[in-house]
XYZ file of C-alpha atoms in Angstrom:
321
model
C 56.037 -79.351 -139.945
C 59.461 -77.884 -139.161
C 61.929 -78.318 -142.011
C 65.653 -78.428 -141.275
C 68.615 -78.737 -143.656
C 72.014 -79.848 -142.327
C 75.306 -80.043 -144.239
C 78.428 -81.943 -143.134
C 82.021 -80.794 -143.264
C 84.420 -82.264 -145.792
C 86.501 -79.676 -147.631
C 86.338 -79.800 -151.416
C 83.881 -82.679 -151.083
C 81.264 -80.026 -150.353
C 80.635 -80.374 -154.075
C 78.446 -83.392 -153.252
C 75.774 -81.612 -151.156
C 75.984 -78.584 -153.452
C 75.062 -80.718 -156.481
C 72.206 -82.433 -154.593
C 70.820 -79.082 -153.429
C 71.041 -77.806 -157.001
C 68.803 -80.695 -158.069
C 66.334 -79.943 -155.270
C 66.110 -76.310 -156.356
C 65.516 -77.366 -159.964
C 62.797 -79.859 -159.027
C 60.941 -77.478 -156.716
C 61.545 -74.260 -158.686
C 62.340 -72.636 -155.350
C 65.433 -71.478 -153.489
C 66.683 -73.489 -150.532
C 65.878 -70.559 -148.227
C 62.232 -70.803 -149.344
C 62.050 -74.539 -148.672
C 63.520 -74.845 -145.165
C 62.946 -73.145 -141.809
C 66.529 -73.649 -140.688
C 69.909 -74.516 -142.164
C 72.920 -75.750 -140.184
C 76.430 -76.366 -141.427
C 79.923 -77.320 -140.345
C 83.152 -76.391 -142.130
C 82.536 -76.597 -145.887
C 78.895 -77.250 -144.992
C 78.931 -74.002 -143.043
C 80.206 -72.129 -146.085
C 77.435 -73.685 -148.163
C 74.787 -72.879 -145.558
C 75.841 -69.246 -145.369
C 75.945 -68.978 -149.153
C 72.372 -70.228 -149.371
C 71.024 -67.691 -146.854
C 73.014 -64.587 -147.786
C 70.529 -62.007 -149.106
C 70.893 -60.443 -152.517
C 72.053 -56.818 -152.387
C 69.426 -55.725 -154.905
C 66.575 -57.707 -153.373
C 67.143 -58.604 -149.701
C 64.164 -60.975 -149.764
C 66.014 -63.316 -152.135
C 69.298 -65.231 -151.754
C 72.432 -63.936 -153.414
C 73.327 -67.437 -154.639
C 71.482 -70.459 -155.882
C 73.052 -73.827 -155.070
C 74.303 -74.118 -158.645
C 76.465 -71.029 -158.131
C 78.038 -72.666 -155.089
C 78.911 -75.751 -157.134
C 80.788 -73.354 -159.415
C 82.551 -71.915 -156.357
C 84.120 -75.300 -155.616
C 85.030 -75.973 -159.225
C 86.481 -72.529 -159.884
C 87.914 -71.550 -156.513
C 89.071 -74.917 -155.192
C 92.669 -74.353 -156.257
C 92.678 -70.909 -154.641
C 91.550 -72.392 -151.324
C 93.784 -75.469 -151.551
C 96.648 -74.322 -153.830
C 98.896 -76.993 -155.351
C 102.000 -75.266 -153.954
C 101.130 -76.135 -150.349
C 103.742 -77.146 -147.809
C 105.431 -80.501 -148.212
C 104.479 -83.339 -145.883
C 107.650 -82.745 -143.859
C 107.050 -79.001 -143.479
C 103.380 -79.666 -142.663
C 104.517 -81.529 -139.555
C 105.388 -78.209 -137.883
C 103.079 -75.746 -139.646
C 99.621 -75.622 -141.232
C 99.520 -76.928 -144.814
C 97.912 -73.890 -146.445
C 98.095 -70.149 -146.066
C 94.759 -68.656 -145.005
C 95.110 -65.908 -147.619
C 93.503 -67.961 -150.374
C 90.387 -69.018 -148.497
C 89.973 -65.584 -146.930
C 90.058 -63.927 -150.356
C 87.443 -66.335 -151.724
C 85.188 -65.830 -148.698
C 85.469 -62.055 -148.924
C 84.569 -62.109 -152.612
C 81.473 -64.217 -151.964
C 80.216 -62.759 -148.676
C 81.598 -59.213 -148.655
C 80.055 -57.383 -145.672
C 76.981 -59.563 -145.141
C 76.432 -60.431 -141.486
C 75.001 -63.430 -139.690
C 71.997 -61.342 -138.688
C 71.238 -60.801 -142.394
C 70.493 -64.513 -142.926
C 67.203 -65.143 -144.723
C 66.242 -68.045 -142.416
C 67.452 -69.419 -139.075
C 71.080 -70.401 -139.506
C 73.460 -72.334 -137.247
C 77.196 -72.723 -137.855
C 79.580 -74.696 -135.628
C 83.127 -73.899 -134.512
C 85.412 -74.642 -131.561
C 86.947 -71.938 -129.343
C 90.511 -73.032 -128.559
C 91.317 -70.541 -125.775
C 88.090 -71.020 -123.817
C 87.931 -74.696 -124.778
C 84.240 -74.597 -125.656
C 81.922 -75.454 -128.494
C 80.655 -72.427 -130.380
C 77.407 -72.373 -132.340
C 76.865 -69.195 -134.310
C 73.122 -68.525 -134.531
C 71.479 -65.950 -136.777
C 68.564 -65.654 -134.345
C 70.942 -64.688 -131.524
C 72.792 -62.320 -133.851
C 69.563 -60.465 -134.611
C 68.795 -59.888 -130.937
C 72.324 -59.346 -129.581
C 74.806 -57.408 -131.702
C 77.759 -58.813 -129.759
C 76.786 -62.204 -131.174
C 76.670 -60.876 -134.718
C 79.640 -61.611 -136.980
C 80.431 -61.084 -140.634
C 79.452 -64.155 -142.624
C 82.929 -64.284 -144.148
C 84.446 -64.555 -140.653
C 81.998 -67.231 -139.509
C 82.787 -69.176 -142.689
C 86.525 -68.802 -142.058
C 86.178 -69.984 -138.456
C 84.039 -73.035 -139.098
C 86.394 -74.223 -141.856
C 89.703 -73.707 -140.024
C 90.560 -77.404 -140.060
C 93.587 -78.199 -137.859
C 96.729 -79.062 -139.863
C 95.173 -77.461 -142.981
C 94.655 -73.833 -141.870
C 95.728 -71.707 -138.933
C 93.042 -70.943 -136.334
C 90.845 -67.951 -137.076
C 90.713 -64.908 -134.829
C 87.416 -63.180 -135.523
C 85.631 -60.171 -134.063
C 81.952 -59.439 -133.688
C 80.526 -56.761 -135.966
C 80.673 -54.335 -133.020
C 84.281 -55.385 -132.443
C 84.027 -56.056 -128.702
C 83.789 -59.861 -128.764
C 86.819 -61.779 -130.010
C 86.865 -65.519 -130.691
C 89.750 -67.834 -131.546
C 88.188 -70.724 -133.397
C 88.901 -73.832 -135.432
C 86.781 -76.235 -137.452
C 83.450 -77.192 -135.885
C 84.030 -80.729 -137.129
C 85.941 -81.369 -133.916
C 82.597 -81.881 -132.189
C 79.905 -81.734 -134.880
C 81.161 -82.585 -138.358
C 77.557 -83.613 -138.926
C 75.605 -80.734 -137.310
C 72.209 -82.452 -137.577
C 71.753 -83.293 -133.908
C 72.767 -79.769 -132.850
C 70.167 -78.343 -135.219
C 67.427 -80.751 -134.176
C 67.948 -80.117 -130.448
C 68.043 -76.353 -130.994
C 64.732 -76.425 -132.808
C 63.098 -78.994 -130.523
C 63.820 -77.126 -127.292
C 62.075 -74.014 -128.612
C 59.259 -75.693 -130.504
C 57.375 -77.954 -128.131
C 54.615 -78.383 -130.688
C 57.075 -80.121 -133.023
C 56.207 -83.525 -131.518
C 52.673 -82.997 -132.737
C 53.340 -81.100 -135.952
C 56.352 -83.175 -136.906
C 59.823 -82.420 -138.208
C 61.597 -83.015 -141.489
C 65.380 -83.170 -141.355
C 67.450 -83.485 -144.538
C 71.089 -84.303 -143.810
C 73.684 -83.900 -146.566
C 76.926 -85.865 -146.315
C 80.183 -85.171 -148.125
C 81.130 -88.785 -148.788
C 81.901 -91.748 -146.542
C 85.609 -92.483 -146.226
C 86.686 -96.108 -145.851
C 90.396 -95.775 -146.513
C 92.029 -98.105 -143.978
C 94.863 -97.261 -141.622
C 96.713 -100.566 -141.405
C 97.572 -101.930 -137.982
C 101.064 -102.961 -139.091
C 101.799 -99.298 -139.790
C 99.830 -97.636 -136.997
C 101.240 -99.858 -134.263
C 104.520 -97.917 -134.362
C 103.116 -94.421 -134.869
C 103.888 -91.601 -132.486
C 102.403 -88.152 -131.974
C 103.394 -86.786 -135.385
C 102.077 -89.738 -137.387
C 98.775 -89.863 -135.519
C 97.833 -86.186 -136.028
C 96.123 -86.290 -139.426
C 94.625 -89.818 -139.140
C 93.115 -88.847 -135.779
C 91.386 -85.827 -137.326
C 90.175 -87.887 -140.297
C 88.752 -90.636 -138.106
C 87.215 -88.163 -135.653
C 85.383 -86.273 -138.411
C 84.057 -89.486 -139.970
C 83.214 -91.075 -136.626
C 81.232 -88.049 -135.468
C 79.229 -87.907 -138.717
C 78.361 -91.584 -138.679
C 77.481 -91.572 -134.982
C 75.067 -88.662 -135.399
C 73.438 -90.365 -138.386
C 72.877 -93.516 -136.331
C 71.380 -91.553 -133.437
C 69.011 -89.572 -135.637
C 67.789 -92.645 -137.511
C 66.936 -94.287 -134.183
C 65.371 -91.106 -132.783
C 63.204 -90.292 -135.787
C 61.945 -93.874 -136.042
C 60.286 -93.384 -132.645
C 58.741 -89.979 -133.388
C 55.319 -89.396 -134.851
C 55.228 -87.295 -138.035
C 59.015 -87.125 -138.216
C 60.917 -87.669 -141.481
C 64.674 -88.095 -141.730
C 66.656 -88.197 -144.968
C 70.392 -88.827 -145.168
C 72.162 -88.392 -148.504
C 75.588 -90.003 -148.405
C 77.758 -92.231 -150.580
C 81.001 -94.144 -150.136
C 84.068 -92.572 -151.719
C 86.722 -94.468 -153.594
C 89.959 -94.304 -151.618
C 91.897 -92.301 -154.213
C 89.339 -89.485 -154.113
C 88.692 -89.008 -150.401
C 91.160 -86.240 -149.521
C 89.442 -83.051 -148.375
C 91.928 -80.861 -150.268
C 92.371 -82.714 -153.576
C 91.380 -80.200 -156.253
C 92.705 -82.084 -159.285
C 90.442 -82.086 -162.335
C 90.101 -85.856 -162.029
C 88.851 -85.637 -158.434
C 86.478 -82.737 -159.113
C 84.942 -84.640 -162.031
C 84.638 -87.747 -159.866
C 82.848 -85.844 -157.100
C 80.347 -84.349 -159.554
C 79.742 -87.763 -161.134
C 79.320 -89.380 -157.694
C 76.767 -86.717 -156.766
C 74.791 -87.338 -159.951
C 74.870 -91.094 -159.299
C 73.598 -90.520 -155.764
C 70.712 -88.468 -157.152
C 69.859 -91.274 -159.559
C 70.076 -93.994 -156.904
C 68.087 -92.038 -154.300
C 65.630 -90.552 -156.761
C 62.609 -91.805 -154.819
C 63.789 -90.185 -151.583
C 64.672 -86.914 -153.316
C 61.270 -86.733 -155.003
C 59.503 -87.529 -151.735
C 61.568 -84.869 -149.957
C 60.712 -82.272 -152.614
C 57.000 -83.088 -152.346
C 57.050 -82.512 -148.588
C 59.093 -79.321 -148.950
C 56.597 -77.795 -151.378
C 53.411 -78.637 -149.447
């Protein structure tokens, strides 16, 4: 059975999948890279995915970070990525909200000079190339066979998380330096990267229909904050920018979840798990790093684990067979 882990985008709300993955590692007594054949991620999910597959410098057969360490990354580095002295709402209308210096420093400290080709298991990370107007999927398997497709993990993480209006686009170079990409957040087309990962594996593993597939999809919280018609009816280009991005990210994630549920229900020996919970409106911002919000996200994650305990236990049993 092929085992695939996918992690949504969602900024600081990446705490949610990080906490769930910490519980899975505790229950199985194994690292995520030992449990899955592939990991895929978008935006904050891409950062998590790369963190889970980066090899340890002292023992390249083991990951540098357990999921618990990545929970700490959000709690300790959140304010460095999304500093409280960001641009005002008015200034943000003409320029990105945050300087890229903070997130780039955090990513360098965590990933240093590790490359995509170093990944412990198959890894897929999404981004969007703004000059060529094409979807980009960074693949560790391609990076191992073609050095012009190999990038530093820190640069892949920067590119996949370059959310429009929050950060400037990322210009990144391949390890060899000949290939240059200009990318923004992969959430523009795959905030939930699960279908991309499933198709990638299915097209190269024809026996999967017989052997089966397990796909565990980690959400970063469902947002139900309404945009009222009485306000939106008079919006122009400026007012629609951020709501459009919010709704696009959420719509893509929910659409992919619906498609996969329907698809896996028709497949023999296929198992699909989606871990997601609704967020209270006051805590749904992707860049809210207040202590109150961080505590809420951790508590929500722990409640999800309690409420979906049966599914998590079943998942862990399959992963350790």
